[in-house]
PDB file of C-alpha atoms in Angstrom:
ATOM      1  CA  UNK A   1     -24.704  -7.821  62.794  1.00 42.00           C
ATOM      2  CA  UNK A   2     -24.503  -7.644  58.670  1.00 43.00           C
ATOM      3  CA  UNK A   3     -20.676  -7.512  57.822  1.00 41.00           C
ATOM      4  CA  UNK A   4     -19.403  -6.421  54.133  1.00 44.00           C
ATOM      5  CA  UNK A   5     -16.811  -7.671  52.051  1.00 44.00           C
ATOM      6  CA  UNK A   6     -15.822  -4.210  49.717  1.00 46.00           C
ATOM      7  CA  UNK A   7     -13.415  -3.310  47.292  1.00 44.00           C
ATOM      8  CA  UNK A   8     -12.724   0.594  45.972  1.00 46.00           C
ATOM      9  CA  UNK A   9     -15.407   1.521  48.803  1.00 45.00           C
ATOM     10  CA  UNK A  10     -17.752  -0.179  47.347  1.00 45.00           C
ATOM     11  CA  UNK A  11     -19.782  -3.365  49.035  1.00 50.00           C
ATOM     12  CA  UNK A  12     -19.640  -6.435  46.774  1.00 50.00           C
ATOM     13  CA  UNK A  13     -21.194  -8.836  49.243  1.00 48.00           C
ATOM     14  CA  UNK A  14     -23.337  -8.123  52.267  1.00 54.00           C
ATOM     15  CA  UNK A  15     -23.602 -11.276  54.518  1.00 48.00           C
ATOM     16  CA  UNK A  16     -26.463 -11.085  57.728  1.00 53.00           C
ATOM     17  CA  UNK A  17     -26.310 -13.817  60.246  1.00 54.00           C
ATOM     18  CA  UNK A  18     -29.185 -15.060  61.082  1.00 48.00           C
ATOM     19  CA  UNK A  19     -30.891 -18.071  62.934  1.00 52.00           C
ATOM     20  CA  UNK A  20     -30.388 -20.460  59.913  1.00 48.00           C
ATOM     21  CA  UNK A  21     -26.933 -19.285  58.619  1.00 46.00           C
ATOM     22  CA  UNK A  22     -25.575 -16.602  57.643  1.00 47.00           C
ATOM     23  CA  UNK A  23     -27.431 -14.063  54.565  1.00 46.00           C
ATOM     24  CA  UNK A  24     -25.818 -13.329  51.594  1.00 45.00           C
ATOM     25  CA  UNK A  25     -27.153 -10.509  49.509  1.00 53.00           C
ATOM     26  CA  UNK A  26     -25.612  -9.004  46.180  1.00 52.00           C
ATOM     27  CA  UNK A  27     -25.537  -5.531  46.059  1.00 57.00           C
ATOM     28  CA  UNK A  28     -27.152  -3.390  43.304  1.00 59.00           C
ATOM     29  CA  UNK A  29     -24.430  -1.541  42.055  1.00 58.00           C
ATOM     30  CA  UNK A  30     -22.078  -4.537  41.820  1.00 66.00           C
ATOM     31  CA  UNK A  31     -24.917  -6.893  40.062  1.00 65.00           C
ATOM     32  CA  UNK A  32     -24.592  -3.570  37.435  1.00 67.00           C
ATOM     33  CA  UNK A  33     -20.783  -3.662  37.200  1.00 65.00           C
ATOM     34  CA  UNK A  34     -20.653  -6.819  36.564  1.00 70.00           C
ATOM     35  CA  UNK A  35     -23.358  -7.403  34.349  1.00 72.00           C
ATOM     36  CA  UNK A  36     -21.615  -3.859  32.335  1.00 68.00           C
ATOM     37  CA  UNK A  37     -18.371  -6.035  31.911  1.00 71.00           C
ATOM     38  CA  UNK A  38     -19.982  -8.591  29.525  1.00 75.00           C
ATOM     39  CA  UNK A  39     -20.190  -5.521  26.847  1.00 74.00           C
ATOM     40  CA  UNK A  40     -17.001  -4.132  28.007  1.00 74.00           C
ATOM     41  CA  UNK A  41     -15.177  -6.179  25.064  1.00 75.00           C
ATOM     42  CA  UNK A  42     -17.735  -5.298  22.715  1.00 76.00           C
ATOM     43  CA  UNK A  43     -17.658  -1.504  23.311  1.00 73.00           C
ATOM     44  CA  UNK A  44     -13.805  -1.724  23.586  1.00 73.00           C
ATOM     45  CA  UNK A  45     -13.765  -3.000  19.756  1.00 78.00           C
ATOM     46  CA  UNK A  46     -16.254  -0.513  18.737  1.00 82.00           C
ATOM     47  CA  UNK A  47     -14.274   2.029  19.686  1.00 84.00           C
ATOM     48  CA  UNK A  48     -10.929   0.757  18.118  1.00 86.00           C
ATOM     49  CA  UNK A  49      -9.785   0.107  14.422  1.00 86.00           C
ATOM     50  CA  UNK A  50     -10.457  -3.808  15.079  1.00 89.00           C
ATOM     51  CA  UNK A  51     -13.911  -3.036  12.797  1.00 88.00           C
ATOM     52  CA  UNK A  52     -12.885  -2.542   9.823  1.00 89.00           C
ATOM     53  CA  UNK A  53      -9.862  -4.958  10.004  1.00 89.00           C
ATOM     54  CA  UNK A  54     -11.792  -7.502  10.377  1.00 90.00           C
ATOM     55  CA  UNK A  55     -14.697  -6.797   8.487  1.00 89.00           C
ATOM     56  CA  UNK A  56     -11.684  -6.097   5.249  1.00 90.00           C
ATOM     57  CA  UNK A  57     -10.210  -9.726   6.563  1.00 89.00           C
ATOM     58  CA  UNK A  58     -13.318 -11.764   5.887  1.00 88.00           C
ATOM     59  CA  UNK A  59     -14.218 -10.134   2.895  1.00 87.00           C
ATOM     60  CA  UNK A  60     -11.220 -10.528   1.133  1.00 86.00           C
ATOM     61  CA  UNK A  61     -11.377 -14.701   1.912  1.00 86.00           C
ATOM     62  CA  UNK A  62     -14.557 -14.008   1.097  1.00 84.00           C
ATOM     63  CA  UNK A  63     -13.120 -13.157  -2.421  1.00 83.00           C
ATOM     64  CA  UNK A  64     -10.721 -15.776  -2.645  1.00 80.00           C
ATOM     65  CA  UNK A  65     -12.992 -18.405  -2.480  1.00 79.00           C
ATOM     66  CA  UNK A  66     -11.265 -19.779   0.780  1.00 77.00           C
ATOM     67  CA  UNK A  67     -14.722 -20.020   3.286  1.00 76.00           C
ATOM     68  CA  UNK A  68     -12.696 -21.299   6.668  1.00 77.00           C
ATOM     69  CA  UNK A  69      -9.244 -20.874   5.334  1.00 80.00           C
ATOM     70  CA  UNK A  70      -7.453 -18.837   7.442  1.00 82.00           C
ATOM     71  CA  UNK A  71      -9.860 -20.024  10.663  1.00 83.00           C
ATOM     72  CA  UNK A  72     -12.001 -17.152  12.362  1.00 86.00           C
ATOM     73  CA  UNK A  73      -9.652 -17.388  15.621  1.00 89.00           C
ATOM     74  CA  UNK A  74      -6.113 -16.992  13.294  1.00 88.00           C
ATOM     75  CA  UNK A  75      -8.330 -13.521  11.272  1.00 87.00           C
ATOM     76  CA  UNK A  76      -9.319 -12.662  14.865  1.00 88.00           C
ATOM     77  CA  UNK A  77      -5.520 -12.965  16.536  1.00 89.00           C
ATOM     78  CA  UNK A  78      -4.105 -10.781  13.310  1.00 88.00           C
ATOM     79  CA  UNK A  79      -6.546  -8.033  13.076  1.00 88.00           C
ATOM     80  CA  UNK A  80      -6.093  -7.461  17.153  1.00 88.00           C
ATOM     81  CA  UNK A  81      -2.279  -7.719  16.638  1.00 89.00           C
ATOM     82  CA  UNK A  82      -2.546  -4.974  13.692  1.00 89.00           C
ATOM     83  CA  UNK A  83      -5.379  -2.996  15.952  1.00 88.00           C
ATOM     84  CA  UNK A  84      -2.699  -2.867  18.551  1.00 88.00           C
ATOM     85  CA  UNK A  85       0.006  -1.213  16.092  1.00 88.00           C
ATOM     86  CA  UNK A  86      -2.778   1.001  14.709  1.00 87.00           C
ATOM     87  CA  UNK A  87      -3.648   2.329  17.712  1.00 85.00           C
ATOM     88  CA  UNK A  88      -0.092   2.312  19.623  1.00 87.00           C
ATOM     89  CA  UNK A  89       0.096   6.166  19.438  1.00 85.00           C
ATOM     90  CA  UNK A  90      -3.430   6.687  21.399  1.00 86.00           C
ATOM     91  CA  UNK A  91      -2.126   3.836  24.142  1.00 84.00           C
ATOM     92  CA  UNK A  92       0.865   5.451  24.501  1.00 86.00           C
ATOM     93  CA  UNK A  93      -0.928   9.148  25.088  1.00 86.00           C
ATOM     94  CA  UNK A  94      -3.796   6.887  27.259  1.00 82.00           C
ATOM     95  CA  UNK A  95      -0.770   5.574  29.530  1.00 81.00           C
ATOM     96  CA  UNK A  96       0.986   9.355  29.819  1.00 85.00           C
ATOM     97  CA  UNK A  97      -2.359  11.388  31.315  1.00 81.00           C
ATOM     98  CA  UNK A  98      -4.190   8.800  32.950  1.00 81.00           C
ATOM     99  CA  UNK A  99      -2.629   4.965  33.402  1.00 79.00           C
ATOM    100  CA  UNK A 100       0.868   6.280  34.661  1.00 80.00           C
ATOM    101  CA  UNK A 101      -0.365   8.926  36.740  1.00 82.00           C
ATOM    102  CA  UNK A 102      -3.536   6.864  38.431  1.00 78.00           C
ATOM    103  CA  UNK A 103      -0.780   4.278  39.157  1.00 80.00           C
ATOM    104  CA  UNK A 104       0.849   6.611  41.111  1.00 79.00           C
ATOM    105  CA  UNK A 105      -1.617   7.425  42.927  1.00 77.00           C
ATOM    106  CA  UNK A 106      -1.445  11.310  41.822  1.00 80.00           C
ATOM    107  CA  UNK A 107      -5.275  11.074  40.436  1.00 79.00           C
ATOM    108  CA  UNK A 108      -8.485   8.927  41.175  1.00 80.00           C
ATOM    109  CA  UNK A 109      -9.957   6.541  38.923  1.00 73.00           C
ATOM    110  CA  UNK A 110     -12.303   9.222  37.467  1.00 79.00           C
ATOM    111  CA  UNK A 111      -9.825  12.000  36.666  1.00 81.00           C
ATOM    112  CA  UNK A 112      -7.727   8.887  34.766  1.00 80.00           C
ATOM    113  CA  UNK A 113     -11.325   7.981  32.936  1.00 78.00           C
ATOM    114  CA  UNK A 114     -12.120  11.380  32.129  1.00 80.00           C
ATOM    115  CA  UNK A 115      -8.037  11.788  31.366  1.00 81.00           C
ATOM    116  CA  UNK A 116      -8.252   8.846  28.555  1.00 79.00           C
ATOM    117  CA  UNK A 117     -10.909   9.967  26.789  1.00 82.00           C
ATOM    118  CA  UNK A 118      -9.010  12.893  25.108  1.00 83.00           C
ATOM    119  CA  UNK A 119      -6.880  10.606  22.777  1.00 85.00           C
ATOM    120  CA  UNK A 120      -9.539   8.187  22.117  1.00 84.00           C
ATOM    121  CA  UNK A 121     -11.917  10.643  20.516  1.00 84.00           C
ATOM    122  CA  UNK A 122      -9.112  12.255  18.703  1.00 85.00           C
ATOM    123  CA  UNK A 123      -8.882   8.928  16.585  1.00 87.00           C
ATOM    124  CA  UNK A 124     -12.607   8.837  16.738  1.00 87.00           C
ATOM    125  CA  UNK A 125     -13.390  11.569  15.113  1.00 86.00           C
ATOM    126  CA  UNK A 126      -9.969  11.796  12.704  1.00 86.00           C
ATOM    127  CA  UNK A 127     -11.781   8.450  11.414  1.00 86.00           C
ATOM    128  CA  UNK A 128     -15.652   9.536  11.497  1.00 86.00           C
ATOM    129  CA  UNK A 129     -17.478  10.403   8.257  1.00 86.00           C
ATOM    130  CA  UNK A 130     -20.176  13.834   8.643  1.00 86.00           C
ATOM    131  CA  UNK A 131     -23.400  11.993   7.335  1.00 88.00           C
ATOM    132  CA  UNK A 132     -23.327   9.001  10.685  1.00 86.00           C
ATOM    133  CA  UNK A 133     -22.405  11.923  12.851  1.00 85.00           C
ATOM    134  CA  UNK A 134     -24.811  14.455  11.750  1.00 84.00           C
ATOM    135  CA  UNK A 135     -27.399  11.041  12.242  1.00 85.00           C
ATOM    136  CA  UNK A 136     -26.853  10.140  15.423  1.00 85.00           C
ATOM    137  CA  UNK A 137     -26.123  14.036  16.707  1.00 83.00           C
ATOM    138  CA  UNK A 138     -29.839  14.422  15.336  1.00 82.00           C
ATOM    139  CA  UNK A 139     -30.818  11.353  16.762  1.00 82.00           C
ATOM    140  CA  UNK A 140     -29.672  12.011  20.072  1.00 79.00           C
ATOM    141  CA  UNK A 141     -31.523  15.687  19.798  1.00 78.00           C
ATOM    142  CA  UNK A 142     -28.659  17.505  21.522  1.00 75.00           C
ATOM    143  CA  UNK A 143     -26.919  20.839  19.549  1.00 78.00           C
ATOM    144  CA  UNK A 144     -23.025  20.327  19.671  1.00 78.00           C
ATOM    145  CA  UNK A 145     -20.763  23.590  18.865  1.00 77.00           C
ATOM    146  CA  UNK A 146     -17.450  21.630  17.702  1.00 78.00           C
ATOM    147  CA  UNK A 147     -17.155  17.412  17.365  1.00 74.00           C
ATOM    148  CA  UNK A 148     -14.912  17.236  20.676  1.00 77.00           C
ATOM    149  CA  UNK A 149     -18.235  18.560  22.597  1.00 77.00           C
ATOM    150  CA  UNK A 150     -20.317  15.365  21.013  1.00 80.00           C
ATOM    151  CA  UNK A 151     -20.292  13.079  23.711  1.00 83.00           C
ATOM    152  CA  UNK A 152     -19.280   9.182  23.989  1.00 80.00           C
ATOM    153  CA  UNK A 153     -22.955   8.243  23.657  1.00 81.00           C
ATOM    154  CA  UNK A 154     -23.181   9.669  20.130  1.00 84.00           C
ATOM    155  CA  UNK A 155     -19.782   9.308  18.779  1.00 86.00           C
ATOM    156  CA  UNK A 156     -19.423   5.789  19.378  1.00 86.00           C
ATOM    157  CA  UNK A 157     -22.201   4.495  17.333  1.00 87.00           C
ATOM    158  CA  UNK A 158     -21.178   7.530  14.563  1.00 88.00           C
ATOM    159  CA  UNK A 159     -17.718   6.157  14.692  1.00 89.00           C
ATOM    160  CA  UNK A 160     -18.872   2.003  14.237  1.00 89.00           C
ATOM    161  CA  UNK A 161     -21.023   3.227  11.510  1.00 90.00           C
ATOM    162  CA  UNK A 162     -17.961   4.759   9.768  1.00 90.00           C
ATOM    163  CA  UNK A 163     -15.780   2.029  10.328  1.00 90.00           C
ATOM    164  CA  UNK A 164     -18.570  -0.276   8.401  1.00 90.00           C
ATOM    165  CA  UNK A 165     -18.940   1.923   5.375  1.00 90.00           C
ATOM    166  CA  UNK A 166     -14.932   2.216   4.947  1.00 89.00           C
ATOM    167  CA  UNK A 167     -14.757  -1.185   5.346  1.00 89.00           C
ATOM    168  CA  UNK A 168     -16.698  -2.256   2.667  1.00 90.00           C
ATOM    169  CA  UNK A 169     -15.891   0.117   0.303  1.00 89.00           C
ATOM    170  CA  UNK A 170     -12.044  -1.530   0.598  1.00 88.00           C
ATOM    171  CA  UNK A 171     -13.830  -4.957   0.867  1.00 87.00           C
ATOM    172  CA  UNK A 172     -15.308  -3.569  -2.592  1.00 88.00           C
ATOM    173  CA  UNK A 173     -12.335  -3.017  -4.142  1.00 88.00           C
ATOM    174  CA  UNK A 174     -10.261  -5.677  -2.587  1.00 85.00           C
ATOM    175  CA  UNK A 175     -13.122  -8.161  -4.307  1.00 86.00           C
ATOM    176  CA  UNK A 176     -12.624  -6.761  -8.060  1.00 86.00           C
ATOM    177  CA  UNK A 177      -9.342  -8.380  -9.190  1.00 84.00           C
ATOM    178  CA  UNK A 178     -10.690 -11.789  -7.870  1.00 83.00           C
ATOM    179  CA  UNK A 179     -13.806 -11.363  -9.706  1.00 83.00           C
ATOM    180  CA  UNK A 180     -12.297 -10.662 -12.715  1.00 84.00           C
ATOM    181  CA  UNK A 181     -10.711 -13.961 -12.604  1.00 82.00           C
ATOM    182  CA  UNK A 182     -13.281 -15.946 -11.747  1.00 79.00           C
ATOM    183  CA  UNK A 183     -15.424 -14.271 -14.931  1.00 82.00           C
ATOM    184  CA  UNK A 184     -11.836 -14.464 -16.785  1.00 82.00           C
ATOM    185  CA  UNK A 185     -12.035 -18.588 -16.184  1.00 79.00           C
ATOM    186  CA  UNK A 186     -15.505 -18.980 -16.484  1.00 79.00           C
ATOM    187  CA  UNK A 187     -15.485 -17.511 -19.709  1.00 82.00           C
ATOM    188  CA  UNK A 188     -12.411 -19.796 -21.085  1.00 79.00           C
ATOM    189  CA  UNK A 189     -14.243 -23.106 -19.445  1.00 75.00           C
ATOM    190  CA  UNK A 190     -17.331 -21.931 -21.683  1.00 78.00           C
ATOM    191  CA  UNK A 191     -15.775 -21.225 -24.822  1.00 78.00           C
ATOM    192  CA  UNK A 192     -13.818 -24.883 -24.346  1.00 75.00           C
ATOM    193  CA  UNK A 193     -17.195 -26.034 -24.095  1.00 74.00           C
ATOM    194  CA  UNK A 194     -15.841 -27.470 -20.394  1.00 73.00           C
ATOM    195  CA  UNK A 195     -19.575 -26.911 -18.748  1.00 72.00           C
ATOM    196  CA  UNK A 196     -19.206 -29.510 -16.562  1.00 73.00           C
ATOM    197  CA  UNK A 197     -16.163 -27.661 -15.000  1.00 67.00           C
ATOM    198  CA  UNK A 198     -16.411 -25.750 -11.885  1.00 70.00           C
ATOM    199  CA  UNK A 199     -15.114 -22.473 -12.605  1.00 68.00           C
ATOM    200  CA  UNK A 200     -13.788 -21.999  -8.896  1.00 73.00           C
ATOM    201  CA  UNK A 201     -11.866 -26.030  -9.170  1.00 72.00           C
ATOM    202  CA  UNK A 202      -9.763 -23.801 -11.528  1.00 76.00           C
ATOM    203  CA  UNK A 203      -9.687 -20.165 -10.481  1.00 76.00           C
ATOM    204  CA  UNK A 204      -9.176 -21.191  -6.878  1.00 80.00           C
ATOM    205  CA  UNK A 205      -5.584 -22.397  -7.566  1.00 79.00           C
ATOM    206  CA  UNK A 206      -4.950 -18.757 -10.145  1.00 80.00           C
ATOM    207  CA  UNK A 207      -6.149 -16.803  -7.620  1.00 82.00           C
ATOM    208  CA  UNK A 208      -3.714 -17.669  -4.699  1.00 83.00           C
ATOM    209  CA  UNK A 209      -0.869 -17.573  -7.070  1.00 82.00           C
ATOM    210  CA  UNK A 210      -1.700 -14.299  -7.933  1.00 80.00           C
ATOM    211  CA  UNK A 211      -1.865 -13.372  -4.239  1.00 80.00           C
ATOM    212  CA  UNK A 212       1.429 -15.059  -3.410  1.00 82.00           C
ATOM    213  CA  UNK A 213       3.070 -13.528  -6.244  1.00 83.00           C
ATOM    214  CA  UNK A 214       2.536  -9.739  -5.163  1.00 83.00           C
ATOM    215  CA  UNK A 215       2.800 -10.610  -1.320  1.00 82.00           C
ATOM    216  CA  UNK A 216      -0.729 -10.303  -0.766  1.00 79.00           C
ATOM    217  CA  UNK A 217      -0.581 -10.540   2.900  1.00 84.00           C
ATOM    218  CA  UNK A 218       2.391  -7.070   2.987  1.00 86.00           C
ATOM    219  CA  UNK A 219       0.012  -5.574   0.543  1.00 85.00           C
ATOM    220  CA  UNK A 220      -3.605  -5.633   2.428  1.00 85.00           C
ATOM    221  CA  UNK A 221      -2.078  -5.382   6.081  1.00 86.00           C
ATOM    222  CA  UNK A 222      -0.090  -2.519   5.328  1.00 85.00           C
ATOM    223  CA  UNK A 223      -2.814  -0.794   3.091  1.00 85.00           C
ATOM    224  CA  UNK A 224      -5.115  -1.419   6.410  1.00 86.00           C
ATOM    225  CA  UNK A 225      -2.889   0.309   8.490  1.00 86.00           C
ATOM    226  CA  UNK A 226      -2.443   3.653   6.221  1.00 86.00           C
ATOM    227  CA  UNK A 227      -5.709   3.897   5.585  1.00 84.00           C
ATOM    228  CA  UNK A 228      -5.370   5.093   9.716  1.00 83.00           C
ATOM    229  CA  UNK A 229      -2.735   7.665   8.856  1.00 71.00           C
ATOM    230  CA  UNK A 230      -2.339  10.056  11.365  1.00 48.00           C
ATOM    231  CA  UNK A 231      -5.095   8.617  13.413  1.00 46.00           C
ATOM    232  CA  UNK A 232      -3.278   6.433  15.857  1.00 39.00           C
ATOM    233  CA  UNK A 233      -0.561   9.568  16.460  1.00 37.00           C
TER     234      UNK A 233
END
């Protein structure tokens, strides 16, 4: 007789015995869940200020003229640990109305799903330009009376799309005052008649002591985090 090994009510693992051993069969729905949580990190980040942090993060070494310097993994670990502060005011409101009380036990796992997704489309939409939502709320043919009533499905991608067009236009400007020293040295080296000069052997070393000199770090961390004023509560 088949036996099941479940969790949540749902069967995992179905084993039959048989005349060769026993059976082991996967079950549909599982095979889905688990297959779902290899995006779950993706669609997690999509849906957070991580974006444009790090998109604003590797343009600006970008800019400097440092290509590995800070490593991906260090840019990485500091735009989740500013993500985190960012977004501390919807976590908090996520943990009121639907971690704390499905820990309880006072409501099931889909009244706490349908219970966090309040705060997180608050910060959503607070951060969601008209043009990618009007896109994708054509794209996705349905008629919407307010944003709160565009579903997950269509603000999600609105939102990313956002987050990549306010990124770059700070990458944009973070990129100008670097340029203009690397066209400031270039220019000097040429007019020294120093050709054979790199322009970058000598604007690389400028260029960080500008950005040590005005606390560079303080200065595009903290501009990150108010350009999401009012968003994370």
């Amino acid at each position: 007789m088949p036996y099941h090994v479940c969790a949540q009510g749902v069967p995992l693992l179905t084993a039959t015995p048989g005349p060769a051993g026993e059976t082991y069969s996967l079950d549909v729905q599982t095979l889905i869940l688990v297959t779902g949580l290899a995006f779950l990190p993706g669609l997690l980040l999509l849906t957070t200020a991580f974006t444009r942090i790090i998109i604003v993060l590797s343009i600006f070494r970008q800019a400097l003229g440092l290509q590995t310097t800070p490593p991906n993994m260090v840019l990485a670990a500091l735009a989740l640990a500013l993500t985190f502060f960012v977004m501390r005011g919807v976590i908090a409101e996520e943990q009121r109305v639907a971690v704390d009380p499905y820990l309880a036990g006072n409501i099931n796992f889909h009244q706490a799903v349908a219970a966090a997704q309040p705060p997180l489309q608050n910060f959503m939409l607070a951060q969601t330009r008209k043009q990618p939502l009007h896109l994708f709320v054509d794209l996705s043919g349905g008629e919407y009376k307010t944003p709160q009533d565009v579903p997950f499905a269509v603000l999600v991608p609105a939102f990313a799309t956002s987050e990549l067009e306010t990124a770059f236009q700070i990458g944009f400007l973070v990129y100008i005052p670097f340029v203009l020293i690397d066209l400031a040295v270039a220019s000097i080296l040429m007019s020294l008649g120093m050709i054979m000069v790199s322009p970058t052997l000598i604007a690389l070393p400028l260029k960080l002591l500008m950005f040590v000199s005005i606390h560079g770090w303080t200065l595009i961390l903290g501009s990150l985090a108010h350009s999401f004023a009012g968003a994370g509560g």
